[in-house]
PDB file of C-alpha atoms in Angstrom:
ATOM      1  CA  UNK A 158      11.476  -5.679  12.582  1.00 92.00           C
ATOM      2  CA  UNK A 159      10.819  -8.374   9.973  1.00 96.00           C
ATOM      3  CA  UNK A 160      10.126  -7.132   6.425  1.00 97.00           C
ATOM      4  CA  UNK A 161       8.832  -9.578   3.817  1.00 97.00           C
ATOM      5  CA  UNK A 162       9.274  -8.861   0.114  1.00 95.00           C
ATOM      6  CA  UNK A 163       8.972 -12.274  -1.591  1.00 92.00           C
ATOM      7  CA  UNK A 164       5.562 -12.971  -3.115  1.00 92.00           C
ATOM      8  CA  UNK A 165       2.858 -13.622  -2.107  1.00 95.00           C
ATOM      9  CA  UNK A 166       4.307 -11.023   0.281  1.00 97.00           C
ATOM     10  CA  UNK A 167       1.250 -10.394   2.487  1.00 98.00           C
ATOM     11  CA  UNK A 168       0.452 -14.048   3.119  1.00 97.00           C
ATOM     12  CA  UNK A 169       4.140 -14.985   3.434  1.00 97.00           C
ATOM     13  CA  UNK A 170       4.459 -12.258   6.064  1.00 98.00           C
ATOM     14  CA  UNK A 171       1.400 -13.483   7.978  1.00 97.00           C
ATOM     15  CA  UNK A 172       2.735 -17.046   7.845  1.00 96.00           C
ATOM     16  CA  UNK A 173       6.142 -15.889   9.137  1.00 96.00           C
ATOM     17  CA  UNK A 174       4.434 -14.045  11.991  1.00 97.00           C
ATOM     18  CA  UNK A 175       2.359 -17.097  12.947  1.00 94.00           C
ATOM     19  CA  UNK A 176       5.525 -19.232  12.855  1.00 93.00           C
ATOM     20  CA  UNK A 177       7.364 -16.895  15.258  1.00 96.00           C
ATOM     21  CA  UNK A 178       4.837 -16.185  18.034  1.00 95.00           C
ATOM     22  CA  UNK A 179       7.538 -14.827  20.367  1.00 97.00           C
ATOM     23  CA  UNK A 180       7.963 -11.806  18.054  1.00 98.00           C
ATOM     24  CA  UNK A 181       5.152  -9.218  18.358  1.00 98.00           C
ATOM     25  CA  UNK A 182       2.984  -9.361  15.237  1.00 97.00           C
ATOM     26  CA  UNK A 183       3.235  -5.572  14.904  1.00 98.00           C
ATOM     27  CA  UNK A 184       6.949  -6.107  14.154  1.00 98.00           C
ATOM     28  CA  UNK A 185       6.134  -7.854  10.867  1.00 98.00           C
ATOM     29  CA  UNK A 186       5.466  -5.848   7.718  1.00 98.00           C
ATOM     30  CA  UNK A 187       5.441  -6.517   3.998  1.00 98.00           C
ATOM     31  CA  UNK A 188       6.439  -4.281   1.138  1.00 98.00           C
ATOM     32  CA  UNK A 189       3.716  -2.323  -0.665  1.00 98.00           C
ATOM     33  CA  UNK A 190       5.937   0.746  -0.972  1.00 97.00           C
ATOM     34  CA  UNK A 191       6.852  -0.135  -4.565  1.00 95.00           C
ATOM     35  CA  UNK A 192       3.152   0.096  -5.479  1.00 96.00           C
ATOM     36  CA  UNK A 193       2.889   3.302  -3.419  1.00 97.00           C
ATOM     37  CA  UNK A 194       5.853   4.817  -5.299  1.00 96.00           C
ATOM     38  CA  UNK A 195       4.355   3.768  -8.639  1.00 94.00           C
ATOM     39  CA  UNK A 196       1.041   5.418  -7.763  1.00 97.00           C
ATOM     40  CA  UNK A 197       2.837   8.653  -6.885  1.00 97.00           C
ATOM     41  CA  UNK A 198       4.817   8.485 -10.134  1.00 95.00           C
ATOM     42  CA  UNK A 199       1.705   7.958 -12.293  1.00 96.00           C
ATOM     43  CA  UNK A 200       0.002  11.022 -10.777  1.00 97.00           C
ATOM     44  CA  UNK A 201       3.193  13.089 -11.093  1.00 97.00           C
ATOM     45  CA  UNK A 202       3.593  12.120 -14.770  1.00 95.00           C
ATOM     46  CA  UNK A 203       0.025  13.091 -15.526  1.00 96.00           C
ATOM     47  CA  UNK A 204       0.457  16.496 -13.856  1.00 96.00           C
ATOM     48  CA  UNK A 205       4.011  17.215 -15.063  1.00 96.00           C
ATOM     49  CA  UNK A 206       5.481  17.428 -11.548  1.00 97.00           C
ATOM     50  CA  UNK A 207       7.994  15.265  -9.679  1.00 96.00           C
ATOM     51  CA  UNK A 208       6.949  12.275  -7.564  1.00 96.00           C
ATOM     52  CA  UNK A 209       8.206  14.183  -4.498  1.00 96.00           C
ATOM     53  CA  UNK A 210       5.456  16.756  -5.120  1.00 97.00           C
ATOM     54  CA  UNK A 211       2.803  14.064  -4.541  1.00 98.00           C
ATOM     55  CA  UNK A 212       2.008  12.753  -1.054  1.00 98.00           C
ATOM     56  CA  UNK A 213      -0.501  10.633   0.843  1.00 98.00           C
ATOM     57  CA  UNK A 214      -1.449   8.171  -1.860  1.00 98.00           C
ATOM     58  CA  UNK A 215      -2.611   4.878  -0.333  1.00 98.00           C
ATOM     59  CA  UNK A 216      -2.230   1.255  -1.360  1.00 98.00           C
ATOM     60  CA  UNK A 217      -4.957  -0.786   0.311  1.00 98.00           C
ATOM     61  CA  UNK A 218      -4.826  -4.558   0.615  1.00 98.00           C
ATOM     62  CA  UNK A 219      -2.774  -7.185  -1.129  1.00 98.00           C
ATOM     63  CA  UNK A 220       0.456  -6.759  -3.083  1.00 96.00           C
ATOM     64  CA  UNK A 221      -1.276  -8.289  -6.101  1.00 95.00           C
ATOM     65  CA  UNK A 222      -3.468  -7.211  -8.992  1.00 94.00           C
ATOM     66  CA  UNK A 223      -6.379  -6.700  -6.544  1.00 97.00           C
ATOM     67  CA  UNK A 224      -4.529  -3.979  -4.606  1.00 97.00           C
ATOM     68  CA  UNK A 225      -6.384  -0.672  -4.537  1.00 98.00           C
ATOM     69  CA  UNK A 226      -4.326   2.464  -5.225  1.00 98.00           C
ATOM     70  CA  UNK A 227      -6.357   5.304  -3.692  1.00 98.00           C
ATOM     71  CA  UNK A 228      -5.722   9.028  -4.249  1.00 98.00           C
ATOM     72  CA  UNK A 229      -8.895  10.357  -2.606  1.00 97.00           C
ATOM     73  CA  UNK A 230      -6.759  11.748   0.232  1.00 98.00           C
ATOM     74  CA  UNK A 231      -3.613  12.505  -1.778  1.00 98.00           C
ATOM     75  CA  UNK A 232      -2.191  15.989  -2.225  1.00 98.00           C
ATOM     76  CA  UNK A 233       0.023  17.497  -4.919  1.00 98.00           C
ATOM     77  CA  UNK A 234       2.139  20.631  -4.834  1.00 97.00           C
ATOM     78  CA  UNK A 235       1.284  22.887  -7.788  1.00 94.00           C
ATOM     79  CA  UNK A 236       2.786  26.371  -8.110  1.00 90.00           C
ATOM     80  CA  UNK A 237       3.776  26.240  -4.452  1.00 91.00           C
ATOM     81  CA  UNK A 238       0.249  25.338  -3.257  1.00 95.00           C
ATOM     82  CA  UNK A 239      -0.984  21.979  -2.001  1.00 96.00           C
ATOM     83  CA  UNK A 240      -4.173  20.785  -3.683  1.00 97.00           C
ATOM     84  CA  UNK A 241      -6.104  17.517  -3.701  1.00 98.00           C
ATOM     85  CA  UNK A 242      -5.166  15.175  -6.552  1.00 97.00           C
ATOM     86  CA  UNK A 243      -8.792  14.804  -7.723  1.00 96.00           C
ATOM     87  CA  UNK A 244      -9.120  18.584  -7.804  1.00 96.00           C
ATOM     88  CA  UNK A 245      -5.774  19.037  -9.586  1.00 97.00           C
ATOM     89  CA  UNK A 246      -6.371  16.376 -12.261  1.00 95.00           C
ATOM     90  CA  UNK A 247     -10.082  16.931 -12.921  1.00 94.00           C
ATOM     91  CA  UNK A 248     -10.143  13.507 -14.571  1.00 95.00           C
ATOM     92  CA  UNK A 249     -12.177  11.152 -12.393  1.00 94.00           C
ATOM     93  CA  UNK A 250     -12.537   8.508 -15.085  1.00 96.00           C
ATOM     94  CA  UNK A 251      -8.730   8.165 -15.416  1.00 96.00           C
ATOM     95  CA  UNK A 252      -8.281   8.036 -11.628  1.00 95.00           C
ATOM     96  CA  UNK A 253     -10.958   5.354 -11.229  1.00 95.00           C
ATOM     97  CA  UNK A 254      -9.966   3.408 -14.347  1.00 96.00           C
ATOM     98  CA  UNK A 255      -6.627   3.453 -16.123  1.00 95.00           C
ATOM     99  CA  UNK A 256      -4.683   4.780 -13.114  1.00 95.00           C
ATOM    100  CA  UNK A 257      -5.879   1.918 -10.890  1.00 96.00           C
ATOM    101  CA  UNK A 258      -5.181  -0.819 -13.445  1.00 95.00           C
ATOM    102  CA  UNK A 259      -1.787   0.671 -14.416  1.00 94.00           C
ATOM    103  CA  UNK A 260      -0.570   0.563 -10.802  1.00 94.00           C
ATOM    104  CA  UNK A 261      -2.115  -2.893 -10.219  1.00 93.00           C
ATOM    105  CA  UNK A 262      -0.385  -4.360 -13.291  1.00 87.00           C
ATOM    106  CA  UNK A 263       2.810  -2.314 -13.379  1.00 72.00           C
ATOM    107  CA  UNK A 264       5.072  -5.170 -12.252  1.00 63.00           C
ATOM    108  CA  UNK A 265       3.817  -7.449 -15.030  1.00 63.00           C
ATOM    109  CA  UNK A 266       4.163  -4.627 -17.596  1.00 63.00           C
ATOM    110  CA  UNK A 267       7.799  -4.000 -16.595  1.00 64.00           C
ATOM    111  CA  UNK A 268       8.648  -7.696 -16.904  1.00 63.00           C
ATOM    112  CA  UNK A 269       6.962  -7.849 -20.306  1.00 70.00           C
ATOM    113  CA  UNK A 270       8.861  -4.801 -21.575  1.00 70.00           C
ATOM    114  CA  UNK A 271      12.303  -5.560 -20.105  1.00 68.00           C
ATOM    115  CA  UNK A 272      12.148  -9.363 -19.783  1.00 69.00           C
ATOM    116  CA  UNK A 273      13.459  -8.571 -16.286  1.00 64.00           C
ATOM    117  CA  UNK A 274      11.806  -7.607 -13.016  1.00 67.00           C
ATOM    118  CA  UNK A 275      11.967  -4.078 -11.620  1.00 69.00           C
ATOM    119  CA  UNK A 276      14.579  -5.122  -9.045  1.00 76.00           C
ATOM    120  CA  UNK A 277      16.141  -1.673  -8.626  1.00 82.00           C
ATOM    121  CA  UNK A 278      12.729  -0.058  -8.060  1.00 86.00           C
ATOM    122  CA  UNK A 279      11.960  -2.740  -5.469  1.00 89.00           C
ATOM    123  CA  UNK A 280      15.335  -2.160  -3.794  1.00 93.00           C
ATOM    124  CA  UNK A 281      14.625   1.588  -3.640  1.00 95.00           C
ATOM    125  CA  UNK A 282      11.172   0.864  -2.146  1.00 96.00           C
ATOM    126  CA  UNK A 283      12.724  -1.406   0.523  1.00 97.00           C
ATOM    127  CA  UNK A 284      15.128   1.443   1.417  1.00 97.00           C
ATOM    128  CA  UNK A 285      12.178   3.866   1.669  1.00 97.00           C
ATOM    129  CA  UNK A 286      10.246   1.396   3.847  1.00 98.00           C
ATOM    130  CA  UNK A 287      13.178   0.816   6.235  1.00 97.00           C
ATOM    131  CA  UNK A 288      14.116   4.515   6.346  1.00 97.00           C
ATOM    132  CA  UNK A 289      10.595   5.461   7.430  1.00 98.00           C
ATOM    133  CA  UNK A 290      10.519   2.748  10.120  1.00 97.00           C
ATOM    134  CA  UNK A 291      13.864   3.994  11.399  1.00 97.00           C
ATOM    135  CA  UNK A 292      13.410   7.775  11.141  1.00 98.00           C
ATOM    136  CA  UNK A 293       9.619   8.103  11.116  1.00 98.00           C
ATOM    137  CA  UNK A 294       7.294   9.632   8.538  1.00 98.00           C
ATOM    138  CA  UNK A 295       7.470  13.383   7.875  1.00 95.00           C
ATOM    139  CA  UNK A 296       4.865  15.542   9.634  1.00 95.00           C
ATOM    140  CA  UNK A 297       1.590  15.536   7.708  1.00 95.00           C
ATOM    141  CA  UNK A 298       2.543  12.565   5.542  1.00 97.00           C
ATOM    142  CA  UNK A 299       1.600   8.913   5.589  1.00 98.00           C
ATOM    143  CA  UNK A 300       2.889   5.884   3.706  1.00 98.00           C
ATOM    144  CA  UNK A 301       1.572   2.457   2.695  1.00 98.00           C
ATOM    145  CA  UNK A 302       2.746  -0.688   4.447  1.00 98.00           C
ATOM    146  CA  UNK A 303       1.419  -4.233   4.756  1.00 98.00           C
ATOM    147  CA  UNK A 304       0.740  -4.715   8.482  1.00 98.00           C
ATOM    148  CA  UNK A 305      -1.468  -6.822  10.735  1.00 98.00           C
ATOM    149  CA  UNK A 306      -5.076  -5.648  10.395  1.00 98.00           C
ATOM    150  CA  UNK A 307      -6.077  -6.163  14.063  1.00 98.00           C
ATOM    151  CA  UNK A 308      -7.909  -3.147  15.482  1.00 97.00           C
ATOM    152  CA  UNK A 309      -8.220  -1.177  12.236  1.00 98.00           C
ATOM    153  CA  UNK A 310     -11.222   1.152  11.824  1.00 97.00           C
ATOM    154  CA  UNK A 311     -11.751   0.510   8.093  1.00 98.00           C
ATOM    155  CA  UNK A 312     -13.849  -2.650   8.229  1.00 97.00           C
ATOM    156  CA  UNK A 313     -10.971  -4.933   7.215  1.00 98.00           C
ATOM    157  CA  UNK A 314     -11.213  -8.317   9.014  1.00 98.00           C
ATOM    158  CA  UNK A 315      -8.698  -8.928  11.812  1.00 98.00           C
ATOM    159  CA  UNK A 316      -5.799 -11.342  11.377  1.00 97.00           C
ATOM    160  CA  UNK A 317      -4.950 -10.354   7.805  1.00 98.00           C
ATOM    161  CA  UNK A 318      -1.666  -8.857   6.635  1.00 98.00           C
ATOM    162  CA  UNK A 319      -3.174  -5.918   4.699  1.00 98.00           C
ATOM    163  CA  UNK A 320      -1.675  -2.728   3.309  1.00 98.00           C
ATOM    164  CA  UNK A 321      -2.885   0.373   5.150  1.00 98.00           C
ATOM    165  CA  UNK A 322      -1.929   4.044   5.352  1.00 98.00           C
ATOM    166  CA  UNK A 323       0.347   4.393   8.385  1.00 98.00           C
ATOM    167  CA  UNK A 324       2.342   7.030  10.217  1.00 98.00           C
ATOM    168  CA  UNK A 325       5.515   6.029  12.011  1.00 98.00           C
ATOM    169  CA  UNK A 326       7.088   7.579  15.092  1.00 97.00           C
ATOM    170  CA  UNK A 327       9.719   6.144  17.450  1.00 97.00           C
ATOM    171  CA  UNK A 328       9.961   3.028  15.220  1.00 95.00           C
ATOM    172  CA  UNK A 329       6.266   2.275  15.850  1.00 97.00           C
ATOM    173  CA  UNK A 330       3.593   2.413  13.150  1.00 98.00           C
ATOM    174  CA  UNK A 331      -0.003   3.476  13.686  1.00 98.00           C
ATOM    175  CA  UNK A 332      -2.986   3.328  11.348  1.00 98.00           C
ATOM    176  CA  UNK A 333      -4.015   6.667   9.888  1.00 98.00           C
ATOM    177  CA  UNK A 334      -7.499   7.030  11.367  1.00 96.00           C
ATOM    178  CA  UNK A 335     -10.654   8.764  10.256  1.00 95.00           C
ATOM    179  CA  UNK A 336     -10.230   8.865   6.472  1.00 98.00           C
ATOM    180  CA  UNK A 337     -13.663   8.910   4.818  1.00 98.00           C
ATOM    181  CA  UNK A 338     -14.194   5.925   2.516  1.00 98.00           C
ATOM    182  CA  UNK A 339     -16.551   6.303  -0.453  1.00 97.00           C
ATOM    183  CA  UNK A 340     -18.531   3.468  -2.053  1.00 97.00           C
ATOM    184  CA  UNK A 341     -16.026   2.998  -4.903  1.00 97.00           C
ATOM    185  CA  UNK A 342     -13.173   2.599  -2.395  1.00 98.00           C
ATOM    186  CA  UNK A 343     -15.208   0.324  -0.125  1.00 98.00           C
ATOM    187  CA  UNK A 344     -15.837  -2.132  -2.950  1.00 98.00           C
ATOM    188  CA  UNK A 345     -12.147  -2.232  -3.955  1.00 98.00           C
ATOM    189  CA  UNK A 346     -10.978  -2.583  -0.335  1.00 98.00           C
ATOM    190  CA  UNK A 347     -13.394  -5.460   0.305  1.00 98.00           C
ATOM    191  CA  UNK A 348     -12.352  -7.255  -2.894  1.00 98.00           C
ATOM    192  CA  UNK A 349      -8.658  -7.298  -1.958  1.00 98.00           C
ATOM    193  CA  UNK A 350      -9.539  -8.349   1.641  1.00 98.00           C
ATOM    194  CA  UNK A 351     -11.514 -11.271   0.228  1.00 98.00           C
ATOM    195  CA  UNK A 352      -8.495 -12.376  -1.831  1.00 98.00           C
ATOM    196  CA  UNK A 353      -6.246 -12.159   1.239  1.00 98.00           C
ATOM    197  CA  UNK A 354      -8.711 -14.212   3.303  1.00 98.00           C
ATOM    198  CA  UNK A 355      -8.722 -16.908   0.614  1.00 97.00           C
ATOM    199  CA  UNK A 356      -4.904 -16.859   0.333  1.00 97.00           C
ATOM    200  CA  UNK A 357      -4.572 -17.160   4.094  1.00 97.00           C
ATOM    201  CA  UNK A 358      -6.972 -20.122   4.222  1.00 95.00           C
ATOM    202  CA  UNK A 359      -5.108 -21.926   1.419  1.00 94.00           C
ATOM    203  CA  UNK A 360      -1.710 -21.307   3.036  1.00 93.00           C
ATOM    204  CA  UNK A 361      -2.781 -22.470   6.487  1.00 90.00           C
ATOM    205  CA  UNK A 362      -4.522 -25.520   5.071  1.00 89.00           C
ATOM    206  CA  UNK A 363      -1.306 -26.448   3.286  1.00 88.00           C
ATOM    207  CA  UNK A 364       0.831 -25.817   6.383  1.00 83.00           C
ATOM    208  CA  UNK A 365      -1.418 -27.849   8.645  1.00 83.00           C
ATOM    209  CA  UNK A 366      -1.234 -30.830   6.290  1.00 78.00           C
ATOM    210  CA  UNK A 367       2.531 -30.541   5.675  1.00 62.00           C
TER     211      UNK A 367
END
């Protein structure tokens, strides 16, 4: 397994995969777990629960400010019962507005506040990412991971390194299939795919002329 963290993580990961054709491209992944953890934490803060009470948030796309944190399929444990995050929060405008931009720009906000990057949070996210590859995802839960987009059912072009919801078993990831995608999500998912396509073209143009 090759895990890429250095930015631009998705395109760096795709470039690494292309440069090592003897390694299966499914063995390359990039870190979007920090964004995933931040999305869980924002929801938990808003609801007054712990981040462990929130599951199945999704980071779609690029590890950049175009990423799309999606809680349409997320669940939260409240008073011992699991409920949908939209149902629990009853605040669609926050979930479609401030929540999305807060997660997208959290890294920049941390640097601005601390004059340092969130290195410990990133280290924790790397541990989470590796642990789930090694031990698998818990039953009924999925996580976000930047992986090769080939064969996905969400209309994302092939040959991009894009963050998807995945489940992992026996050290092998699989796309979570069949999640309904609304128009708001579709637009955000397409926007981040477009950025990744442009990044990929720029990187490969540079590499071919180097």
